[in-house]
Every structure is written in structure tokens, then in C-alpha cells.
Short mmCIF file of C-alpha atoms in Angstrom, two decimals:
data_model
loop_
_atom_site.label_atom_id
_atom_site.label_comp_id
_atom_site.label_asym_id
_atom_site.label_seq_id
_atom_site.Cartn_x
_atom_site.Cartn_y
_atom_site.Cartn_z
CA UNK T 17 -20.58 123.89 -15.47
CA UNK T 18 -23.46 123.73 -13.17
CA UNK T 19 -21.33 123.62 -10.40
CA UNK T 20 -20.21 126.65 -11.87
CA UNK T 21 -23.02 128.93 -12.15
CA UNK T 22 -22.63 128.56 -15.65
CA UNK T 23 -24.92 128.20 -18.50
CA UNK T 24 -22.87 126.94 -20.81
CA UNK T 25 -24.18 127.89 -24.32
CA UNK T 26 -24.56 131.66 -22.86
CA UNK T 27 -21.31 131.55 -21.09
CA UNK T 28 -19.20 130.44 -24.35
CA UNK T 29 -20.99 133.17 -26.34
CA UNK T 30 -20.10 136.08 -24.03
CA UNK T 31 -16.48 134.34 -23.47
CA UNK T 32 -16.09 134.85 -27.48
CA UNK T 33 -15.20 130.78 -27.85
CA UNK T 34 -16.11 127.21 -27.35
CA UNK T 35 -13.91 124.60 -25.53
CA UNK T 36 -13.36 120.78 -27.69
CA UNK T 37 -12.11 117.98 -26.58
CA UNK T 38 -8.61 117.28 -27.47
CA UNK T 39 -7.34 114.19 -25.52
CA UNK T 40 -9.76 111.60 -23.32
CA UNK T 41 -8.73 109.05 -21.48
CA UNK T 42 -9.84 106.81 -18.56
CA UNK T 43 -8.70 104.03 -16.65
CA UNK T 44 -10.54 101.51 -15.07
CA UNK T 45 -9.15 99.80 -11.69
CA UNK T 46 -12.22 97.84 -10.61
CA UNK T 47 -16.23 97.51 -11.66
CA UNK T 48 -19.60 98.56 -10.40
CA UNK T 49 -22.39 96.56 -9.58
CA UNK T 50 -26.20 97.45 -9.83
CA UNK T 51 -27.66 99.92 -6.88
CA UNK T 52 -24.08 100.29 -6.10
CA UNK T 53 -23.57 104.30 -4.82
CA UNK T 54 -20.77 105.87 -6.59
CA UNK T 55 -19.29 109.46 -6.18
CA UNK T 56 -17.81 111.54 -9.37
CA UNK T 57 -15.20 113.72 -8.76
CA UNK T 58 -13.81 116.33 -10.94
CA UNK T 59 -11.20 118.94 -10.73
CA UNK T 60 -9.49 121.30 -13.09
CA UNK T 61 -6.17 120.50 -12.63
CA UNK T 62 -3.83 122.81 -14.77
CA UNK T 63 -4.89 125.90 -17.56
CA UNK T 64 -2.11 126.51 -19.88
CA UNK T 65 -2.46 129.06 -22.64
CA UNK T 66 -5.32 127.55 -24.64
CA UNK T 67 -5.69 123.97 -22.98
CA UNK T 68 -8.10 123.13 -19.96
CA UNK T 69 -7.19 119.99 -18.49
CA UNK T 70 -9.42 118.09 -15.32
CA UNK T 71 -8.61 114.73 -13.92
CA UNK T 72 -11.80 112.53 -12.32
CA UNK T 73 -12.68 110.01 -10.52
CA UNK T 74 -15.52 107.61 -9.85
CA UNK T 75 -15.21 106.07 -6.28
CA UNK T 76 -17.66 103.85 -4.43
CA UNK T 77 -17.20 104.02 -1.12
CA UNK T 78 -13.15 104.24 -0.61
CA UNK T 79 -12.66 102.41 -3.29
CA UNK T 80 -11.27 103.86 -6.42
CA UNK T 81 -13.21 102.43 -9.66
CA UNK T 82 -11.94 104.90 -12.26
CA UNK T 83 -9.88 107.51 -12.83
CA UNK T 84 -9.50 109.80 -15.82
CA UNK T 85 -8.72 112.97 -17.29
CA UNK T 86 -9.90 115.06 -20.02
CA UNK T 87 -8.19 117.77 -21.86
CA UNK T 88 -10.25 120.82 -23.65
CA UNK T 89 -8.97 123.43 -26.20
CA UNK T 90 -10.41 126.91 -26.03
CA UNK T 91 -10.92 127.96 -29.55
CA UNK T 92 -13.13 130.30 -32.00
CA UNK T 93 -16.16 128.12 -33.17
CA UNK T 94 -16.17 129.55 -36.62
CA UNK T 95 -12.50 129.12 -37.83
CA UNK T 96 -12.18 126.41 -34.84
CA UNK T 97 -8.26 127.84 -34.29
CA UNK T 98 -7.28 127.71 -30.56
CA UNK T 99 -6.99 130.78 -28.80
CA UNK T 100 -5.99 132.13 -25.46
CA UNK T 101 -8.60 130.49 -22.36
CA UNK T 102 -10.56 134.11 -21.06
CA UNK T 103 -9.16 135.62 -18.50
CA UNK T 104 -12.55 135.84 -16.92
CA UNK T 105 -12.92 131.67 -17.45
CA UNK T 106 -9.44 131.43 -15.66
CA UNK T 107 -9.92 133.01 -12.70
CA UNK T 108 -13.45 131.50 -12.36
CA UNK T 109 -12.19 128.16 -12.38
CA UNK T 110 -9.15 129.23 -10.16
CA UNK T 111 -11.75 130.71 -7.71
CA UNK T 112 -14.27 127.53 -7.54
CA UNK T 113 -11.24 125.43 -6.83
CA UNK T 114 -10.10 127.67 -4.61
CA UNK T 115 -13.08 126.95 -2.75
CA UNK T 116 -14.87 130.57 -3.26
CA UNK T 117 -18.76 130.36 -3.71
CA UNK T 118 -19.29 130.18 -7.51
CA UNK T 119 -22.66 132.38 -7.21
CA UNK T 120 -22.58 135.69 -5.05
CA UNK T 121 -26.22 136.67 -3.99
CA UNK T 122 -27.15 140.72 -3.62
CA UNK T 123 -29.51 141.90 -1.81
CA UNK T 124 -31.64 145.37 -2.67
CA UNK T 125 -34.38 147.43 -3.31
CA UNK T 126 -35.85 147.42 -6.88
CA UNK T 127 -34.69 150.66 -8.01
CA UNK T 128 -31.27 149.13 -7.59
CA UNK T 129 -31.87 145.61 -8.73
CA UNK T 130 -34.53 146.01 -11.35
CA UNK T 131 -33.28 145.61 -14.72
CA UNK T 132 -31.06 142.32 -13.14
CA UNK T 133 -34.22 140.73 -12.06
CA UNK T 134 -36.62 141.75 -14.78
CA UNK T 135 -34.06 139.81 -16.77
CA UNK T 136 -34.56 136.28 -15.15
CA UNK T 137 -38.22 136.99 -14.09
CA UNK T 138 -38.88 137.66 -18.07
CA UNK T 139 -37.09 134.59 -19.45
CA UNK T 140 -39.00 132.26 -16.69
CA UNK T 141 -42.69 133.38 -16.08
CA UNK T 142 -42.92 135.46 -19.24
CA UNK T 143 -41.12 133.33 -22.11
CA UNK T 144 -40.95 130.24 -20.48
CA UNK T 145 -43.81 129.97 -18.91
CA UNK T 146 -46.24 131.90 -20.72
CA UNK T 147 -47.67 134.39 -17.74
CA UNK T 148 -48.99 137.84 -19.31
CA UNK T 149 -46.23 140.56 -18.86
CA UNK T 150 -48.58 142.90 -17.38
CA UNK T 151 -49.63 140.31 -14.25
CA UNK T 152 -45.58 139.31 -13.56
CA UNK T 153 -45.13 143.41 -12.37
CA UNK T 154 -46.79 144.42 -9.63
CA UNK T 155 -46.48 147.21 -6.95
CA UNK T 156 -45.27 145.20 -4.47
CA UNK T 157 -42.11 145.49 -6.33
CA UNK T 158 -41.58 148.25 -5.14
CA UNK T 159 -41.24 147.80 -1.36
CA UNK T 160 -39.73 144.26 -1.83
CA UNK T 161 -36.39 143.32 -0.50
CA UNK T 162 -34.92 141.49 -3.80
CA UNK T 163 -32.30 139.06 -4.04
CA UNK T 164 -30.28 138.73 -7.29
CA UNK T 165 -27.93 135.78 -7.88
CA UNK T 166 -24.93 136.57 -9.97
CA UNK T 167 -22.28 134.06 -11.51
CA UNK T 168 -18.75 134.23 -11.82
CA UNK T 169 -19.20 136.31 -15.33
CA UNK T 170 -21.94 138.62 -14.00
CA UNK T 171 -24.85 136.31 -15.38
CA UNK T 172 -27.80 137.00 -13.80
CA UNK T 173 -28.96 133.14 -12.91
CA UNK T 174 -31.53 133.88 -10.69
CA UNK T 175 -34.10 136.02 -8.49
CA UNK T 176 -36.43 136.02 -5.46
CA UNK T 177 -37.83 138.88 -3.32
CA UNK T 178 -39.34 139.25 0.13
CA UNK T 179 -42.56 141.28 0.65
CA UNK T 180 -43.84 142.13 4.36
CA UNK T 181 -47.48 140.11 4.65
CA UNK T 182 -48.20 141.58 7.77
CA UNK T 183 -46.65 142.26 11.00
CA UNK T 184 -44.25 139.28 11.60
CA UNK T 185 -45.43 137.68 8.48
CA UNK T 186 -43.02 138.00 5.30
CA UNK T 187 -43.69 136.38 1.66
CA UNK T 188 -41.36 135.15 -0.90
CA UNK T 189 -42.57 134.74 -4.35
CA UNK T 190 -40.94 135.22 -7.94
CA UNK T 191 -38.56 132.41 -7.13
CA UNK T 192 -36.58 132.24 -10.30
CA UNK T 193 -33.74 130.35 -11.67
CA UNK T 194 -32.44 130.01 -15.02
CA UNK T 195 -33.78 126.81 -17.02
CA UNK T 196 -30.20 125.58 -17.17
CA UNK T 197 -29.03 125.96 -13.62
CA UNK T 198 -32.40 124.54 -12.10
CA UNK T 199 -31.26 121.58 -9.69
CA UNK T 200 -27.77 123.31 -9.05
CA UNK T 201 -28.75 124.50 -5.43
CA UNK T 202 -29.51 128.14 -6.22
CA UNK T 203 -32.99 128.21 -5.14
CA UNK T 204 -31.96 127.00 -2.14
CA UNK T 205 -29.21 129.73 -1.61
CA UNK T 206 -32.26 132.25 -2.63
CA UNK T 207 -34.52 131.32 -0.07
CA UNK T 208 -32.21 130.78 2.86
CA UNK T 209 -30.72 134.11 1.98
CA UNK T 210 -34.54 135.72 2.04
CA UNK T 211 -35.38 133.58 4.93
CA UNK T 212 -32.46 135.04 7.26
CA UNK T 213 -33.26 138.95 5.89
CA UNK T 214 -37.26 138.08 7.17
CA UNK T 215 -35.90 136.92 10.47
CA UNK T 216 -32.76 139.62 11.07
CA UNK T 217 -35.77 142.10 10.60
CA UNK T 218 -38.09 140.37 13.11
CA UNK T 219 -40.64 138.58 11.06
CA UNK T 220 -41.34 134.92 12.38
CA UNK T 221 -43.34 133.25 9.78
CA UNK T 222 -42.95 132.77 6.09
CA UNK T 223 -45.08 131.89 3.88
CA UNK T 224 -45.45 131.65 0.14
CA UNK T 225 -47.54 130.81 -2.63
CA UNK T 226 -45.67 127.23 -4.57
CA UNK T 227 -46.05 126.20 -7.93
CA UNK T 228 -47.78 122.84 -7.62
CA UNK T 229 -44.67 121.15 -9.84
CA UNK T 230 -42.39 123.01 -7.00
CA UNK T 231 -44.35 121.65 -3.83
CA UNK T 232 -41.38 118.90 -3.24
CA UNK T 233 -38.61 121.24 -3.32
CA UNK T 234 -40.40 123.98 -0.57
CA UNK T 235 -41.71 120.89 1.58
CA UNK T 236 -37.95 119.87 1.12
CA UNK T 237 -36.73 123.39 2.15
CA UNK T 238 -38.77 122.96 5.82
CA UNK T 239 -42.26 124.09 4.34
CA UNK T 240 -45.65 123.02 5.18
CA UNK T 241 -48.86 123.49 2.99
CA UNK T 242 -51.97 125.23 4.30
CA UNK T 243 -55.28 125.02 2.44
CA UNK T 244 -56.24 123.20 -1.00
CA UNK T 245 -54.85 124.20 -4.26
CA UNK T 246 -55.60 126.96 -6.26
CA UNK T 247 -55.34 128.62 -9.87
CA UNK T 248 -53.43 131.51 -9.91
CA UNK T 249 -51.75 133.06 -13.49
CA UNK T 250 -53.55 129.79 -14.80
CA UNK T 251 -50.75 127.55 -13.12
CA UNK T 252 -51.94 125.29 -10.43
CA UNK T 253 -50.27 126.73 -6.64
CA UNK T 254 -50.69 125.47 -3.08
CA UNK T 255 -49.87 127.88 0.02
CA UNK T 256 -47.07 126.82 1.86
CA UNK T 257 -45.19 128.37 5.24
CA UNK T 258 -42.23 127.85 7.61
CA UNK T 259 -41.77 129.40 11.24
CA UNK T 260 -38.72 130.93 11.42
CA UNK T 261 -38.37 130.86 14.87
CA UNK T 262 -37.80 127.22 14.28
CA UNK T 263 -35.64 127.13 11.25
#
């Protein structure tokens, strides 16, 4: 469901439904051994009216250690009778297997994108995180390029937005990704998308200011810090920047 874009609890509720197990069954052709590497695949194989099924795999290497499938019942949590799978779930998971990017990422100005990223900005720095509303809205806002990243349902699952520094110098900041989605990739989608909208428009550096607890993930993405750590919203941030023209 990751894979997906989806969070799942949110994503049953707006599909109306909840999908249970009805048949599980694996089969195992050979064994693992400690610090072996193995691979999971998974694939939805067939959706009938109500069912869901998806066949797996473990493999390590070329070698095929178990293979299984799974079948899941769409049905209404409170009288738990099946019902018929969304149409919106069906061609979601007809689309990702198809191969189609699971999250599409819009770019925009915040009169356009506002209420979308309000919406994940809120949940993260706001509820999650406990940063005052009134220091998570500023007026750069305003003249920032935002991107919004939008699932296969229209869930909002995440936000970022580019801000000109200075001539040839852009900033990112209010990097934001739903709490069940972190891990999935879609920061990295975010900033890559931002990164290539700084450069397109000329700018050669980037630069940002990193959540301490996020310092891996930008030195991961190609950044470098500058300076010591610092306090800012009461959440412990290091500087960080990339050249573009070397990205």
C-alpha cells in the first residue's frame, strides 16, 4: 500500500470498505540462511467482483525460496458483507501494474495549491510536530513555487516549495510527507522535482535548512552541510546545499 501512495486506514475510509483476508497460502521450495539478501515480490494478479487476489514471491538471488498468494474480500466493516472492489481501487491497482507512477506531483503557485498543501503542512509541523500555527505561514508563501504530491485517490501525501534565496540561489523548505508514506520515496520525488524547476529557471545552488533527524536522507539526496547546528521552531536544524550544476 506504500507502494501505492496509499495510507491505508484513510484510503479504506474514503473507499467506503475494508479488504479481509479470505484464503492464504504459501509454499516453500527451499530455506534462507542468516545475512542472506532476499527480494519480495508482489503482484495483484486478478480483481473479480469483490475478491483481490496477489501472488508473491521471496527469491534470493535467482533462486526461488517461496511463493504464495493471498486472496482479500472487499467488504463493509460494520455488517462485514462483501461488496463490489471501488472502482477507484480497481483502476489504481490496474494502473500501478500497469507500470504508471502511483503518485503524480503538481507544480503551482499558492493561490492554486494552498488549501492541498495547508493540508499536509498542518498534519506534520502543526499536529505532529507541535510548531505554532502562526510560525508554519509565512509570506514567502506567496512567491513560492509549490509542489503537491497527489495519490491515485486524490490524497494529498505530501508537499515542498521552492523560494528564490537570491540570484542563482533557490531554497526548499516545508518538506512534508504523510506519517504513513514516510520511507516510500516521495520526498525524494519532491525534491528532485523542486531541484529541476530551480535549475530549468537558472538557479545553480540549493540550499536548505534540514531537520537534524532528516540530515541522512538530504546528505543521501547529494547534500552537504554548511555551518553548526541551530534551533529553529525549537527543533534542532543544520544548513545543508547542493550545486546544481553538478547534480
Amino acid at each position: 500500500w506504500r507502494a501505492l501512495g496509499l495510507p491505508y486506514v484513510a484510503a479504506m475510509a474514503q473507499l467506503g470498505g475494508d479488504l479481509y483476508v479470505k484464503k492464504a497460502v504459501l509454499e516453500y521450495h527451499g530455506s534462507a540462511a542468516f545475512d542472506d539478501v532476499l527480494q519480495v515480490a508482489l503482484k495483484c494478479q486478478r480483481i473479480g467482483t469483490s475478491s483481490i487476489t496477489f501472488v508473491g514471491a521471496v527469491f534470493r538471488g535467482d533462486q526461488t525460496l517461496v511463493t504464495g498468494e493471498i486472496i482479500y474480500v472487499f467488504a463493509d466493516p460494520r455488517t462485514q458483507q462483501s461488496q463490489p472492489v471501488p472502482d477507484a481501487l480497481r483502476q489504481l491497482l490496474t494502473a500501478f501494474e500497469g507500470g504508471q507512477p502511483a503518485v503524480a506531483i503538481t507544480l503551482g503557485a499558492w493561490t492554486t495549491l494552498d488549501k492541498q498543501a495547508s493540508r499536509v503542512r498542518t498534519a506534520v509541523f502543526v499536529q505532529e510536530q507541535g510548531i505554532p500555527a502562526e510560525l508554519e505561514w509565512d509570506l514567502s508563501d506567496l512567491t513560492a513555487l509549490h509542489a503537491v504530491a497527489t495519490n491515485g485517490l486524490g490524497q494529498v501525501v505530501g508537499t515542498a516549495r521552492l523560494v528564490r534565496q537570491a540570484t542563482g540561489l533557490a531554497r526548499i523548505g516545508r518538506m512534508a510527507v504523510t506519517r504513513e508514506l514516510r520511507g516510500a520515496g516521495l520526498g525524494q520525488q519532491l525534491l528532485r522535482v523542486l531541484e529541476a524547476a530551480a535549475a530549468a529557471r537558472g538557479d545553480t545552488e540549493v540550499m536548505l535548512h534540514a531537520q537534524q533527524s532528516a540530515q541522512g536522507f538530504y546528505l543521501r539526496m547529494g547534500y552537504t552541510t554548511r555551518g553548526p547546528t541551530f534551533e529553529e521552531v525549537g527543533i534542532p536544524h543544520i544548513e545543508m546545499t547542493k550545486c546544481l550544476a553538478m547534480s
